[in-house]
PDB file of C-alpha atoms in Angstrom:
ATOM      1  CA  MET A   1      -0.122  -0.388   0.190  1.00 81.00           C
ATOM      2  CA  ILE A   2       1.695   3.364  -1.247  1.00 88.00           C
ATOM      3  CA  PRO A   3       0.357   6.296   1.687  1.00 92.00           C
ATOM      4  CA  ILE A   4      -1.376   8.926   0.158  1.00 94.00           C
ATOM      5  CA  LEU A   5      -1.224  12.226   2.514  1.00 95.00           C
ATOM      6  CA  ARG A   6      -3.223  15.159   2.594  1.00 95.00           C
ATOM      7  CA  ILE A   7      -1.954  18.407   3.095  1.00 91.00           C
ATOM      8  CA  ASP A   8      -4.441  21.582   3.225  1.00 89.00           C
ATOM      9  CA  ASP A   9      -6.364  20.871   0.213  1.00 91.00           C
ATOM     10  CA  PHE A  10      -3.397  19.162  -1.683  1.00 95.00           C
ATOM     11  CA  TRP A  11      -3.061  14.978  -1.910  1.00 96.00           C
ATOM     12  CA  ILE A  12       0.724  14.169  -1.762  1.00 97.00           C
ATOM     13  CA  THR A  13       2.056  10.462  -2.416  1.00 96.00           C
ATOM     14  CA  SER A  14       5.603   9.523  -2.798  1.00 95.00           C
ATOM     15  CA  ILE A  15       6.227   5.954  -4.539  1.00 93.00           C
ATOM     16  CA  GLN A  16       8.746   4.244  -2.478  1.00 90.00           C
ATOM     17  CA  ASP A  17       9.515   1.047  -4.049  1.00 87.00           C
ATOM     18  CA  THR A  18       8.874  -1.001  -7.489  1.00 83.00           C
ATOM     19  CA  LEU A  19       5.622  -1.188  -7.946  1.00 84.00           C
ATOM     20  CA  HIS A  20       3.908  -4.559  -9.561  1.00 87.00           C
ATOM     21  CA  ASP A  21       1.203  -4.111 -11.537  1.00 89.00           C
ATOM     22  CA  GLN A  22      -1.226  -5.015  -9.027  1.00 92.00           C
ATOM     23  CA  THR A  23       0.060  -2.563  -6.902  1.00 91.00           C
ATOM     24  CA  VAL A  24      -0.523  -0.060  -9.376  1.00 91.00           C
ATOM     25  CA  VAL A  25      -3.471  -0.999 -10.365  1.00 92.00           C
ATOM     26  CA  TRP A  26      -4.891  -0.603  -6.490  1.00 93.00           C
ATOM     27  CA  PHE A  27      -2.577   2.705  -6.425  1.00 93.00           C
ATOM     28  CA  LYS A  28      -4.495   4.507  -9.173  1.00 93.00           C
ATOM     29  CA  GLU A  29      -8.055   3.425  -7.855  1.00 94.00           C
ATOM     30  CA  ASP A  30      -7.291   4.924  -4.528  1.00 94.00           C
ATOM     31  CA  LEU A  31      -5.487   8.320  -5.645  1.00 93.00           C
ATOM     32  CA  LEU A  32      -8.653   8.728  -7.610  1.00 93.00           C
ATOM     33  CA  LYS A  33     -11.160   7.825  -4.563  1.00 94.00           C
ATOM     34  CA  LYS A  34      -8.964  10.654  -2.969  1.00 94.00           C
ATOM     35  CA  ILE A  35      -8.914  13.390  -5.507  1.00 93.00           C
ATOM     36  CA  CYS A  36     -12.828  12.989  -6.186  1.00 93.00           C
ATOM     37  CA  GLN A  37     -13.566  14.326  -2.550  1.00 92.00           C
ATOM     38  CA  PRO A  38     -14.755  18.175  -3.295  1.00 90.00           C
ATOM     39  CA  ASP A  39     -12.676  20.118  -1.356  1.00 92.00           C
ATOM     40  CA  SER A  40      -9.364  18.307  -3.205  1.00 94.00           C
ATOM     41  CA  LYS A  41      -7.616  21.154  -5.343  1.00 95.00           C
ATOM     42  CA  GLY A  42      -4.556  19.061  -6.825  1.00 95.00           C
ATOM     43  CA  LEU A  43      -2.035  16.028  -6.630  1.00 96.00           C
ATOM     44  CA  ILE A  44       1.711  15.522  -6.212  1.00 97.00           C
ATOM     45  CA  ILE A  45       3.329  12.172  -7.229  1.00 96.00           C
ATOM     46  CA  ASP A  46       6.794  12.150  -5.945  1.00 96.00           C
ATOM     47  CA  LEU A  47       9.024   9.692  -7.711  1.00 95.00           C
ATOM     48  CA  THR A  48      12.237  10.375  -5.557  1.00 95.00           C
ATOM     49  CA  ALA A  49      13.177   7.019  -3.775  1.00 94.00           C
ATOM     50  CA  ILE A  50      12.423   5.386  -7.101  1.00 92.00           C
ATOM     51  CA  GLU A  51      15.315   4.539  -9.715  1.00 87.00           C
ATOM     52  CA  ILE A  52      13.301   3.117 -12.480  1.00 86.00           C
ATOM     53  CA  VAL A  53       9.840   2.638 -14.110  1.00 86.00           C
ATOM     54  CA  ASP A  54       8.416   0.540 -16.442  1.00 86.00           C
ATOM     55  CA  SER A  55       5.657   1.253 -19.312  1.00 85.00           C
ATOM     56  CA  PHE A  56       2.931  -0.042 -17.085  1.00 88.00           C
ATOM     57  CA  VAL A  57       3.834   2.383 -14.324  1.00 88.00           C
ATOM     58  CA  THR A  58       4.558   5.334 -17.250  1.00 88.00           C
ATOM     59  CA  LYS A  59       0.868   4.244 -18.528  1.00 88.00           C
ATOM     60  CA  ALA A  60      -0.744   4.441 -15.021  1.00 90.00           C
ATOM     61  CA  LEU A  61       1.157   7.786 -14.513  1.00 90.00           C
ATOM     62  CA  ILE A  62      -0.005   9.087 -17.553  1.00 90.00           C
ATOM     63  CA  ASP A  63      -3.711   7.433 -16.959  1.00 91.00           C
ATOM     64  CA  ILE A  64      -3.835   9.261 -13.531  1.00 92.00           C
ATOM     65  CA  GLY A  65      -2.591  12.380 -15.193  1.00 91.00           C
ATOM     66  CA  ASN A  66      -5.556  12.091 -17.765  1.00 91.00           C
ATOM     67  CA  LEU A  67      -8.506  11.325 -15.376  1.00 92.00           C
ATOM     68  CA  SER A  68      -7.227  14.030 -13.062  1.00 93.00           C
ATOM     69  CA  LYS A  69      -7.261  16.888 -15.724  1.00 90.00           C
ATOM     70  CA  LEU A  70     -10.562  15.620 -16.632  1.00 92.00           C
ATOM     71  CA  MET A  71     -11.708  15.948 -12.821  1.00 92.00           C
ATOM     72  CA  GLY A  72     -10.304  19.369 -12.917  1.00 93.00           C
ATOM     73  CA  ILE A  73      -8.040  18.700 -10.422  1.00 95.00           C
ATOM     74  CA  PRO A  74      -3.985  19.173 -11.443  1.00 95.00           C
ATOM     75  CA  VAL A  75      -1.306  16.891 -11.292  1.00 95.00           C
ATOM     76  CA  ILE A  76       2.455  17.220 -10.437  1.00 96.00           C
ATOM     77  CA  ILE A  77       5.007  14.801 -10.369  1.00 96.00           C
ATOM     78  CA  THR A  78       8.204  15.419  -8.621  1.00 97.00           C
ATOM     79  CA  GLY A  79      11.589  13.978  -8.377  1.00 96.00           C
ATOM     80  CA  ILE A  80      12.015  12.390 -11.784  1.00 95.00           C
ATOM     81  CA  SER A  81      15.314  11.118 -11.541  1.00 93.00           C
ATOM     82  CA  PRO A  82      17.920  11.071 -14.748  1.00 93.00           C
ATOM     83  CA  ALA A  83      17.792   7.486 -15.005  1.00 90.00           C
ATOM     84  CA  ILE A  84      14.047   7.827 -15.210  1.00 91.00           C
ATOM     85  CA  ALA A  85      14.113  10.642 -17.734  1.00 91.00           C
ATOM     86  CA  ILE A  86      16.761   8.634 -19.772  1.00 90.00           C
ATOM     87  CA  THR A  87      14.044   5.672 -19.300  1.00 86.00           C
ATOM     88  CA  LEU A  88      11.057   7.743 -20.693  1.00 87.00           C
ATOM     89  CA  VAL A  89      12.979   9.588 -23.126  1.00 89.00           C
ATOM     90  CA  GLU A  90      14.474   5.815 -24.509  1.00 89.00           C
ATOM     91  CA  MET A  91      10.908   4.258 -24.566  1.00 85.00           C
ATOM     92  CA  GLY A  92       9.566   7.250 -26.343  1.00 86.00           C
ATOM     93  CA  LEU A  93       7.099   8.167 -23.881  1.00 82.00           C
ATOM     94  CA  GLU A  94       5.790  11.346 -22.617  1.00 82.00           C
ATOM     95  CA  LEU A  95       4.027  12.730 -19.919  1.00 83.00           C
ATOM     96  CA  GLN A  96       1.871  14.610 -21.906  1.00 80.00           C
ATOM     97  CA  GLY A  97      -0.445  17.070 -19.902  1.00 78.00           C
ATOM     98  CA  ILE A  98       1.338  16.132 -16.300  1.00 89.00           C
ATOM     99  CA  GLU A  99       3.401  18.888 -14.837  1.00 93.00           C
ATOM    100  CA  THR A 100       7.100  18.192 -13.477  1.00 95.00           C
ATOM    101  CA  ALA A 101       9.008  19.608 -10.958  1.00 96.00           C
ATOM    102  CA  LEU A 102      12.616  18.651  -9.712  1.00 96.00           C
ATOM    103  CA  ASN A 103      11.482  17.705  -6.094  1.00 96.00           C
ATOM    104  CA  LEU A 104       8.583  17.619  -3.714  1.00 95.00           C
ATOM    105  CA  GLN A 105       8.696  21.759  -2.519  1.00 96.00           C
ATOM    106  CA  LYS A 106       9.209  22.824  -5.774  1.00 97.00           C
ATOM    107  CA  GLY A 107       5.956  20.703  -6.681  1.00 96.00           C
ATOM    108  CA  LEU A 108       4.278  22.318  -4.003  1.00 94.00           C
ATOM    109  CA  GLU A 109       4.831  25.232  -4.872  1.00 95.00           C
ATOM    110  CA  LYS A 110       4.069  25.055  -8.231  1.00 95.00           C
ATOM    111  CA  LEU A 111       0.851  23.444  -7.201  1.00 94.00           C
ATOM    112  CA  ARG A 112      -0.017  26.496  -5.088  1.00 94.00           C
ATOM    113  CA  ASN A 113       0.319  29.058  -8.099  1.00 94.00           C
ATOM    114  CA  ILE A 114      -1.351  26.851 -10.123  1.00 92.00           C
ATOM    115  CA  THR A 115      -4.437  26.757  -7.748  1.00 91.00           C
ATOM    116  CA  GLY A 116      -4.042  30.294  -6.749  1.00 89.00           C
ATOM    117  CA  GLU A 117      -3.110  29.165  -3.165  1.00 76.00           C
ATOM    118  CA  ARG A 118      -0.801  30.788  -0.971  1.00 62.00           C
TER     119      ARG A 118
END
């Protein structure tokens, strides 16, 4: 289980281990249940602790971004390591429509700017 924390009106989750396919499905379902709450204003997914992502996880992140966008909730992915960035580029995968930030602090600042929160 991946913890999903709430800070103010934002949801923040940090992936700490390599995800198996079923874990990714549960994670996606849990996130969508959280962000559909009426006072949710944004979501940050932090990848700082993981070294690699496979195509299934990348697709799940893209799905989460697209579904959140449809629900009016901005998503920011933080902590993408150089290895993950290289892997995404080599696989030809893009996180279209999903904002990214160098780290969790910058992601939170970016999310506050997007939503107009101070």
